[in-house]
Coordinates of C-alpha atoms and ligand atoms in Angstrom, one line a residue:
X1 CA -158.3 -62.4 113.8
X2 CA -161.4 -63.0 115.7
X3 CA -164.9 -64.9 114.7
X4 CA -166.4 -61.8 113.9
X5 CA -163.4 -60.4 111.4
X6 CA -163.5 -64.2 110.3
X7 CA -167.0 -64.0 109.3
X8 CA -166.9 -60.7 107.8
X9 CA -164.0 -61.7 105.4
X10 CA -165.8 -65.3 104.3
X11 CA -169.0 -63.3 103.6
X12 CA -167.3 -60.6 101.6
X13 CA -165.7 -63.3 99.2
X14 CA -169.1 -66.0 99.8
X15 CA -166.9 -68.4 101.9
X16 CA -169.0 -68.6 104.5
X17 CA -169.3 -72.3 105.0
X18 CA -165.7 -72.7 105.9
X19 CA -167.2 -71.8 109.4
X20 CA -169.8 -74.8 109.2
X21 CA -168.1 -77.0 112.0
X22 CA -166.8 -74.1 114.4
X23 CA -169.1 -75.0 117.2
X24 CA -167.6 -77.7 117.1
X25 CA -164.1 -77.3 117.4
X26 CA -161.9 -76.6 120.6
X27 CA -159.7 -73.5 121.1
X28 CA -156.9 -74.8 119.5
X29 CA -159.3 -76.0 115.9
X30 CA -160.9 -72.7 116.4
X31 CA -157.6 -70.6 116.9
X32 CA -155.8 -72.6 113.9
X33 CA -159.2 -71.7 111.4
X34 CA -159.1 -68.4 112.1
X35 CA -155.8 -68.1 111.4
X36 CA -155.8 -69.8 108.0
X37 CA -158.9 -67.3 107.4
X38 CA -156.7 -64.7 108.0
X39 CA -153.8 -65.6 105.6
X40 CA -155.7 -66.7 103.4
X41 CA -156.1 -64.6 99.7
X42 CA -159.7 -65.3 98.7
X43 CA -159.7 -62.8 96.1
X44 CA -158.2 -65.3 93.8
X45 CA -161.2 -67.7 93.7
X46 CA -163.4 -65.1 91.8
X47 CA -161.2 -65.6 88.9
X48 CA -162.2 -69.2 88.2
X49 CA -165.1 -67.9 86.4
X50 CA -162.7 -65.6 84.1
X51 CA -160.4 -68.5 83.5
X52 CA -160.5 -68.3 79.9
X53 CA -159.7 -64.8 79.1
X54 CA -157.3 -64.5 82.0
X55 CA -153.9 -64.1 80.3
X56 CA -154.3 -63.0 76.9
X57 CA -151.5 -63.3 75.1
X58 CA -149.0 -60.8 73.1
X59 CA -148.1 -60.8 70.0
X60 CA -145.9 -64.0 69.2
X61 CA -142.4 -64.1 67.5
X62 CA -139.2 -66.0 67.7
X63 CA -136.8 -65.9 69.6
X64 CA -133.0 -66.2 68.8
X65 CA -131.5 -68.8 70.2
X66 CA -128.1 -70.0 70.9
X67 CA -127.4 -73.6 69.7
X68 CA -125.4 -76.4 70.0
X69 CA -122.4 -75.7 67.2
X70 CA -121.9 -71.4 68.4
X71 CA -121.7 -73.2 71.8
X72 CA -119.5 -75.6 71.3
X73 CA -117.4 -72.9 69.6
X74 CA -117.0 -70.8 72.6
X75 CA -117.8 -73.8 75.0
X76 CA -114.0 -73.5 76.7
X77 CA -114.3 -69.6 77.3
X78 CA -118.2 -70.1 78.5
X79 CA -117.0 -72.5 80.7
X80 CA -114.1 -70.5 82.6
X81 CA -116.7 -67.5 83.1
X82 CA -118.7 -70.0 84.4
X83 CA -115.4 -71.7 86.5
X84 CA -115.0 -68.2 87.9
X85 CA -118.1 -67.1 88.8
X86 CA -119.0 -69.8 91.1
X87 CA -115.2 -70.4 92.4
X88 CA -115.9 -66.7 93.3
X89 CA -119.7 -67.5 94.9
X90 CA -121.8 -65.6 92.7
X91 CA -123.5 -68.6 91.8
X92 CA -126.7 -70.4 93.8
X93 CA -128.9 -73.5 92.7
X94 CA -132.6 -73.3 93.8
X95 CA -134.1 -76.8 93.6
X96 CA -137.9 -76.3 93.4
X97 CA -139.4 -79.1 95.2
X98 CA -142.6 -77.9 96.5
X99 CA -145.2 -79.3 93.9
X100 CA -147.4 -82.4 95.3
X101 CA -146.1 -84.7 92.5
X102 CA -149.8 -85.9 92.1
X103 CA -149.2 -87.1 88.3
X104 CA -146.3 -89.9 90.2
X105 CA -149.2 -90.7 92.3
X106 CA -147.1 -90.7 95.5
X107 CA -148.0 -89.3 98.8
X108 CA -144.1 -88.7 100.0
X109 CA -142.0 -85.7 98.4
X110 CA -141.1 -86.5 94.5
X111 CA -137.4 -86.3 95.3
X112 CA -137.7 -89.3 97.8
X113 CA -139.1 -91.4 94.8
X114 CA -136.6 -94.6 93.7
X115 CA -135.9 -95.2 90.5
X116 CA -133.4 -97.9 91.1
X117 CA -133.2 -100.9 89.6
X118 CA -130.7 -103.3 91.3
X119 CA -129.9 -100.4 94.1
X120 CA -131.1 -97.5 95.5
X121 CA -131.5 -94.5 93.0
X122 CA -133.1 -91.4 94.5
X123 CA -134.7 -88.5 92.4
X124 CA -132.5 -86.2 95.3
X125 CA -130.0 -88.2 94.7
X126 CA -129.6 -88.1 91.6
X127 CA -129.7 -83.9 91.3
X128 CA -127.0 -84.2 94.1
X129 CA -125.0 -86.3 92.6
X130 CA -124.8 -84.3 89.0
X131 CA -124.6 -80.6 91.1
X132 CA -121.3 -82.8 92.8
X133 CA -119.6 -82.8 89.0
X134 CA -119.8 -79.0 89.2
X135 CA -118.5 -79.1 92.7
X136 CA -115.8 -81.3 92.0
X137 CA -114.4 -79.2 89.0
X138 CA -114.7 -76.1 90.6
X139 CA -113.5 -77.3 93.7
X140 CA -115.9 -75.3 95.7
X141 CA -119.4 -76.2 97.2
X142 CA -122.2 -74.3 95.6
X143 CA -125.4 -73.1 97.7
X144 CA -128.3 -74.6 97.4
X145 CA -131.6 -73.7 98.4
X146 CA -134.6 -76.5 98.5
X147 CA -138.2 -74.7 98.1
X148 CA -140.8 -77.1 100.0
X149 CA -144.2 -76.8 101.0
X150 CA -146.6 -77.1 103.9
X151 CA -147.7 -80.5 102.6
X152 CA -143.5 -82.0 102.2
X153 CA -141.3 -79.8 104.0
X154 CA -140.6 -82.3 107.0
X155 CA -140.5 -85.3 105.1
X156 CA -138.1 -83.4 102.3
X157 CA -135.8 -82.4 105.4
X158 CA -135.9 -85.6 107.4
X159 CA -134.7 -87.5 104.0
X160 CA -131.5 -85.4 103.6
X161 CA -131.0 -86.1 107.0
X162 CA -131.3 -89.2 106.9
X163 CA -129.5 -89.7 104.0
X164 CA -126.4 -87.7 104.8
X165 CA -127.6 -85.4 102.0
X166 CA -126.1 -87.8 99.6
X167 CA -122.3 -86.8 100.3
X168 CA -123.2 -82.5 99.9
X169 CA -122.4 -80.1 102.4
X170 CA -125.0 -79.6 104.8
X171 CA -123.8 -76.1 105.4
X172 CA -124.2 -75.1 101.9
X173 CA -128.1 -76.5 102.0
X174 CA -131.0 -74.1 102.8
X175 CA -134.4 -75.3 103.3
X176 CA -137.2 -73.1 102.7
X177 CA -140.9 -73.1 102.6
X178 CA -142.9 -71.7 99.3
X179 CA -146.8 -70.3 100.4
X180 CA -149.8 -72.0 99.7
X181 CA -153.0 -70.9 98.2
X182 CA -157.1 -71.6 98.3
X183 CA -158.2 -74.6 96.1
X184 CA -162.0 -74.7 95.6
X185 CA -164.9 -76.5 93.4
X186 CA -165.7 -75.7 90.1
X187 CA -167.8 -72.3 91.4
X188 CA -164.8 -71.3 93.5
X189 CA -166.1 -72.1 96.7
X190 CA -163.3 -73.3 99.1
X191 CA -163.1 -77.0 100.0
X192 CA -162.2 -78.0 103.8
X193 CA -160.0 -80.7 104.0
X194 CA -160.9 -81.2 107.8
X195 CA -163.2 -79.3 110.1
X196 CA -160.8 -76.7 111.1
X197 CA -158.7 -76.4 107.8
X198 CA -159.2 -75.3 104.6
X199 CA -158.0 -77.1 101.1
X200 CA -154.6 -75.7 100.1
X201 CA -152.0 -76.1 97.4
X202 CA -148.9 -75.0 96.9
X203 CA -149.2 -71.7 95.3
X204 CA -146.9 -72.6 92.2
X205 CA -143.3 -72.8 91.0
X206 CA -143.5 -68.8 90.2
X207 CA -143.4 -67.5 93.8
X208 CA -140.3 -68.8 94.9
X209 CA -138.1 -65.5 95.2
X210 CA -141.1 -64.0 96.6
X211 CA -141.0 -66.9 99.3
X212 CA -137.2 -66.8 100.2
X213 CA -137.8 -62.5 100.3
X214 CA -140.2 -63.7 103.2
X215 CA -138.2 -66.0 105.0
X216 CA -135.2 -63.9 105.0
X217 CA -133.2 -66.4 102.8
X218 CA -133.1 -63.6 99.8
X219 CA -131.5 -61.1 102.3
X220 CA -128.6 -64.1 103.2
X221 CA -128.4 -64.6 99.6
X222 CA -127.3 -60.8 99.1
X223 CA -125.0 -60.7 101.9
X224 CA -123.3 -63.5 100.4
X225 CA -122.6 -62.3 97.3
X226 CA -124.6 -64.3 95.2
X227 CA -125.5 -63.4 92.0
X228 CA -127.2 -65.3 90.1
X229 CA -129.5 -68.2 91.0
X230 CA -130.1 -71.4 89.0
X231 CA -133.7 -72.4 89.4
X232 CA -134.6 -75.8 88.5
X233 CA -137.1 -78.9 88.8
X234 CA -137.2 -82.2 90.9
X235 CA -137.9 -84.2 88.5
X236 CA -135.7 -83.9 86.0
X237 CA -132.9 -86.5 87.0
X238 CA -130.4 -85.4 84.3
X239 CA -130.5 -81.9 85.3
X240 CA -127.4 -80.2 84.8
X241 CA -126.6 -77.8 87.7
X242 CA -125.0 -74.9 88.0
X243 CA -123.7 -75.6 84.5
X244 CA -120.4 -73.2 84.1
X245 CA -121.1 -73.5 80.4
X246 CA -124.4 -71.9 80.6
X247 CA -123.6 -70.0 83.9
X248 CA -120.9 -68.3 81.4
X249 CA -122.6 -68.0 78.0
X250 CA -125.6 -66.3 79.9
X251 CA -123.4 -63.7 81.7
X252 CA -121.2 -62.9 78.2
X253 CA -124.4 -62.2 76.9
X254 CA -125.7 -59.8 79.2
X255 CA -128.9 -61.1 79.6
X256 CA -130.7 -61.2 82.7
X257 CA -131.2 -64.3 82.5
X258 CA -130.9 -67.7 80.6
X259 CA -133.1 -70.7 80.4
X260 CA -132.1 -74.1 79.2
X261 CA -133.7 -75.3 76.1
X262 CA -134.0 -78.7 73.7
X263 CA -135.3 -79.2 70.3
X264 CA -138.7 -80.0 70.7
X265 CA -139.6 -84.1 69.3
X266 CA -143.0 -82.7 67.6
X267 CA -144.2 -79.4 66.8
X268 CA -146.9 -80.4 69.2
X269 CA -145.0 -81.8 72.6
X270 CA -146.1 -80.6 75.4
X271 CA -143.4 -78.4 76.4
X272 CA -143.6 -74.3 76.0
X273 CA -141.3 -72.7 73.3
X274 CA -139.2 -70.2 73.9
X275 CA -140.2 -66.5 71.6
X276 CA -140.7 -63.2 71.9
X277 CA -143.8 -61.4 73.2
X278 CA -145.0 -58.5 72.2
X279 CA -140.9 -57.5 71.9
X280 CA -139.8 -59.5 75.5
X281 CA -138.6 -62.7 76.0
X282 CA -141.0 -65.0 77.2
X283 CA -142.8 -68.6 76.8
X284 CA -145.5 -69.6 74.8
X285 CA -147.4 -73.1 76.6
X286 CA -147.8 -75.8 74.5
X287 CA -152.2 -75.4 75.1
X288 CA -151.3 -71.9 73.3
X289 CA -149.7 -73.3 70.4
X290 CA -151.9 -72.5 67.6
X291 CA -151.6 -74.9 64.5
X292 CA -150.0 -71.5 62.8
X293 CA -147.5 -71.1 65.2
X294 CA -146.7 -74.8 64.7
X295 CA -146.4 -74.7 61.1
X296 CA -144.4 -70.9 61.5
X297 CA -141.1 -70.5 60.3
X298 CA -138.3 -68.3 61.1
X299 CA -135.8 -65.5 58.9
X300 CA -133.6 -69.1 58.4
X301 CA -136.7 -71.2 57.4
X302 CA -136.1 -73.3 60.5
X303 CA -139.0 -74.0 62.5
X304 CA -139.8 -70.3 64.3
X305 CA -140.9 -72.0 67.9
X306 CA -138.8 -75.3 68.0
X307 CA -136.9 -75.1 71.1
X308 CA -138.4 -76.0 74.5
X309 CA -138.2 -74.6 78.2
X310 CA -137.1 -77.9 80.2
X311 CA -137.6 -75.5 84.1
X312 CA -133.7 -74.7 84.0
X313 CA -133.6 -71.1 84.3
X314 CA -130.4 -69.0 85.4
X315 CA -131.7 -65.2 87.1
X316 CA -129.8 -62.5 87.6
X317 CA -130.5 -61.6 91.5
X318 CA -130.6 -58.2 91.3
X319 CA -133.2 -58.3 88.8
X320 CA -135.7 -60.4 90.9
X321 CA -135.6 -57.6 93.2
X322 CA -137.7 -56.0 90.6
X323 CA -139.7 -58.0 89.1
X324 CA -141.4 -59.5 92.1
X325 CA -143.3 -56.8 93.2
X326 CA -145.1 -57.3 90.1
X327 CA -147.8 -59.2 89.9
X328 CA -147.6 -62.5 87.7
X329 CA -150.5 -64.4 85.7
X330 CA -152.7 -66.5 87.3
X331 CA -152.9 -69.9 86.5
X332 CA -156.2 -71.9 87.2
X333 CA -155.2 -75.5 86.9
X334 CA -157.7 -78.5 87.3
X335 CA -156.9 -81.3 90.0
X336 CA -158.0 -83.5 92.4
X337 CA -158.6 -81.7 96.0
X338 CA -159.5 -83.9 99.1
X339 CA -162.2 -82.8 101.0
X340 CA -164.9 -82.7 103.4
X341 CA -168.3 -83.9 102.0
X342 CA -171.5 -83.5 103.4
X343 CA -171.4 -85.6 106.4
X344 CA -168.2 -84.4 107.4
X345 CA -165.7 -87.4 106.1
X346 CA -162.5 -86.5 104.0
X347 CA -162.9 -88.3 100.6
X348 CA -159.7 -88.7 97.9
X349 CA -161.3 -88.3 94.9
X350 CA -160.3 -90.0 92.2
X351 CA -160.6 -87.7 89.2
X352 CA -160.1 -83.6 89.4
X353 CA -163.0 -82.4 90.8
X354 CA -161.8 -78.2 91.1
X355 CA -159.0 -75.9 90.7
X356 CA -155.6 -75.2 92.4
X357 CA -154.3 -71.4 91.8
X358 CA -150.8 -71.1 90.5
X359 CA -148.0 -68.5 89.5
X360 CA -145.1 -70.2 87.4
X361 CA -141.6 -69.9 87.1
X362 CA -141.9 -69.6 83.5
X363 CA -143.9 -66.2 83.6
X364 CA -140.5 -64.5 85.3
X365 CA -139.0 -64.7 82.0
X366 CA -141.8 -61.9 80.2
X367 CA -140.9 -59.3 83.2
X368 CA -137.2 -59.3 82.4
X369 CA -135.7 -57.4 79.7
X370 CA -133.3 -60.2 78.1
X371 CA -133.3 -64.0 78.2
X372 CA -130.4 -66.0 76.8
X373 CA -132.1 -69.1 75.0
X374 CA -129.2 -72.0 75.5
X375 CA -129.6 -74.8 73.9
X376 CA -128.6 -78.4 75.4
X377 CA -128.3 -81.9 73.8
X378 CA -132.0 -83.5 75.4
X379 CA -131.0 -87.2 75.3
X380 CA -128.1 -85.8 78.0
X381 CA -129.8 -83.4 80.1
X382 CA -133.8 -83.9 79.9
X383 CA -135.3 -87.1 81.8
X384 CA -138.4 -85.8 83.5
X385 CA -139.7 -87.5 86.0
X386 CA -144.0 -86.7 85.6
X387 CA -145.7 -90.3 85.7
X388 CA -145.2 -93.6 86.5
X389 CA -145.4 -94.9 82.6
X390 CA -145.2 -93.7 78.8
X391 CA -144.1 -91.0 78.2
X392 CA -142.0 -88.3 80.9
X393 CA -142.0 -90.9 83.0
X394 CA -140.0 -93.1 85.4
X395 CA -139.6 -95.7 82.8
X396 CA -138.5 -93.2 80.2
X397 CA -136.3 -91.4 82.9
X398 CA -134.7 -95.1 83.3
X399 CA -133.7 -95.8 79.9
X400 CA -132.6 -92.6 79.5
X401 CA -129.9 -92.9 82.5
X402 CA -128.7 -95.7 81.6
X403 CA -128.0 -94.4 77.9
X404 CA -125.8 -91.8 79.5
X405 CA -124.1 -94.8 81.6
X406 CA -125.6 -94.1 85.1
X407 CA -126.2 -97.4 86.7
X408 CA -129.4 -97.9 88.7
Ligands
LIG501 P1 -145.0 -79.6 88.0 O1 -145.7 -78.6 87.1 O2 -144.6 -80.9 87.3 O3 -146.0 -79.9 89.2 O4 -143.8 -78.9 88.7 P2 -145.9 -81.0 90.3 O5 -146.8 -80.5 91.4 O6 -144.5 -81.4 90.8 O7 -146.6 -82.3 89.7 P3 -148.1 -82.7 89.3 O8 -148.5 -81.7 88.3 O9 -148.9 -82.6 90.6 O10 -148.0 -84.1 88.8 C1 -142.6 -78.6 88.1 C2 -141.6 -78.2 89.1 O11 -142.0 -77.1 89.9 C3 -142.1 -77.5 91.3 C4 -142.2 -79.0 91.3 O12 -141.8 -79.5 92.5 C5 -141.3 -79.4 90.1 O13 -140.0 -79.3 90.5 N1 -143.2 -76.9 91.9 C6 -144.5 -76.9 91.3 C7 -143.1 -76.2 93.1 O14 -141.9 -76.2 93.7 N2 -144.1 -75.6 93.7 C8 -145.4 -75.7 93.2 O15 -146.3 -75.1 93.8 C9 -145.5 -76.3 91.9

């Protein structure tokens, strides 16, 4: 793209200042600008100013969902369909680690966070070390692909290195890099976060099949044989991976695809609930939960939206094919940006001052036709990993290891 195509685009979407210190770059700034320009979606920044009314939501209701005592029934079956469907590769584990952590307040990749006590304790390490049970029993290594982003990929790759990748097989480990997107003031206007770039995020959890279709990693996925793909967060260092229980009770059921779930601690927590919408599975968010829904109560008289996504999801591959040319919501999230004020210096702030634009991982679940709800026991399998203290945090993350007899 050259200046004048640059300029053109910038003044179609009223970006125009991203082109304030041009004079003053060299060829290379110059070249690297007008190639950000070029990628770059600004359509995205008019929604800002639509951010209320953006994704109105369905008609509610709930959801069935498989708990604890059918699954302990049938746990021994679940668990040989499971056995046998990653003994015979069908079965992938995508660890999303492309967020920027900000909530941790660390500048290196979440994953390379220690939350050791008397020895070192990794977040990566930990997620290796419970996907090794699986490997162990099934006496096979299972893929595993790691989403990063512009802002953590080296540093993400350089740890495993460095680390040996924690005793895993680096033949079975994929990197690959999710996209980023635009993140602007309050009015939607762009911030540069140095003369010749402009402020970007990670674009959120949701586009990471679209990102490995990109990179060619979806195509290596289908030669493979691989069927279906657990999907799952950094930050939860109790994750169960690759779970042949839940691999197996979500592909008795037919569904295209399971999701993980815990009984919620208060109607209120902020986790989203699994239900129905408008007839498809899907995920209210906790900021939708209206005080009716909270109070709602299913055909049992249980509590209607009690169990909780926890970002463990289990996709059938040939139905993200589908789904991913379709579009998914927006979401217009508040955070701090760094940027470029008036006289040119970067500043950190310290409180959000605009918007990062994000798809989620959770929005999948409405375009497929079927979700398997699987409940899991939280104390065993839910430690997140969001903030330093209180609650969801490395403190709570500690005492919750070491109740389930990992030493730190
Ligand atoms: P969070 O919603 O907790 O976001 O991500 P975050 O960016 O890690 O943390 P904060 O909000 O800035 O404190 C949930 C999961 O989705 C991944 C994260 O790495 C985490 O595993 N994620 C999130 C991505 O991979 N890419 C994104 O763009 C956003």
């Amino acid at each position: 793209m050259n200046y004048q195509e640059a300029y053109k685009k910038l003044e179609k979407y009223g970006q125009l200042h991203v082109l304030k210190y041009y004079d003053e770059l060299d060829n290379e700034g110059r070249e690297a600008l007008l190639t950000q320009i070029e990628q770059t979606d600004f359509s995205v920044l008019a929604l800002c100013r639509e951010k209320e009314t953006l994704n109105p939501r369905g008609k509610i209701e709930p959801i069935g969902v498989m708990q604890l005592a059918e699954i302990d029934e049938k746990r021994e079956e679940y668990t040989r369909i499971g056995l046998n469907a990653i003994r015979a590769g069908k079965v992938g584990a995508v660890l999303l680690a492309g967020g920027m952590g900000t909530r941790l307040g660390s500048d290196a990749p979440k994953g390379v966070y220690n939350i050791g006590l008397t020895k070192d304790v990794f977040i990566f390490q930990r997620l290796i070390e419970n996907l090794m049970d699986v490997v162990r029993e099934a006496e096979t290594w299972i893929p595993l692909y790691v989403m990063t982003s512009d802002k953590n990929h080296d540093a993400t790759v350089s740890f495993f290195e460095e680390k040996k990748y924690f005793g895993y097989n680096a033949d079975y480990v994929t990197f690959f890099m999710q996209d980023m997107a635009p993140a602007s003031d309050y009015e939607g206007k762009v911030y540069m976060e140095a003369k010749d770039k402009i402020s970007t995020s990670p674009n959120g959890s949701g586009g990471w099949f679209l990102s490995m279709m990109k990179c060619g990693v979806a195509e290596k996925i289908r030669q493979a044989g691989v069927e279906w793909l657990n999907v799952f967060a950094v930050d939860n260092v109790l994750q169960r991976i690759a779970d042949p229980c839940f691999v197996g009770a979500t592909i008795d059921s037919n569904s295209a695809a399971g999701a993980k779930v815990v009984a919620k601690n208060a109607p209120d927590e902020k986790v989203g609930a699994m239900c129905l919408e408008d007839g498809r599975p899907s995920i209210v968010e906790y900021y939708d939960m209206t005080p009716e829904l909270m109070e709602a109560k299913n055909d049992k008289g249980d509590p209607a939206y009690h169990f909780g996504v926890i970002l463990n999801y289990l996709f059938r591959v040939r139905d993200l094919v589908d789904i991913v040319a379709r579009e998914l919501p927006l979401h217009i999230v508040e955070k701090k940006i760094p940027y470029l004020n008036e006289q040119g210096e970067l500043v950190k702030p310290k409180e959000p001052n605009g918007y990062k634009f994000e798809q989620l991982v959770l929005d999948m679940i409405h375009e497929l036709d079927s979700c398997l709800p699987y409940e899991v026991v939280r104390e065993r399998e839910f430690a997140p990993v969001k903030n330093k203290t209180g609650i969801d945090s490395v403190e709570s993350a500690r005492v919750l290891c070491q109740k389930n007899g990992i030493e730190l």
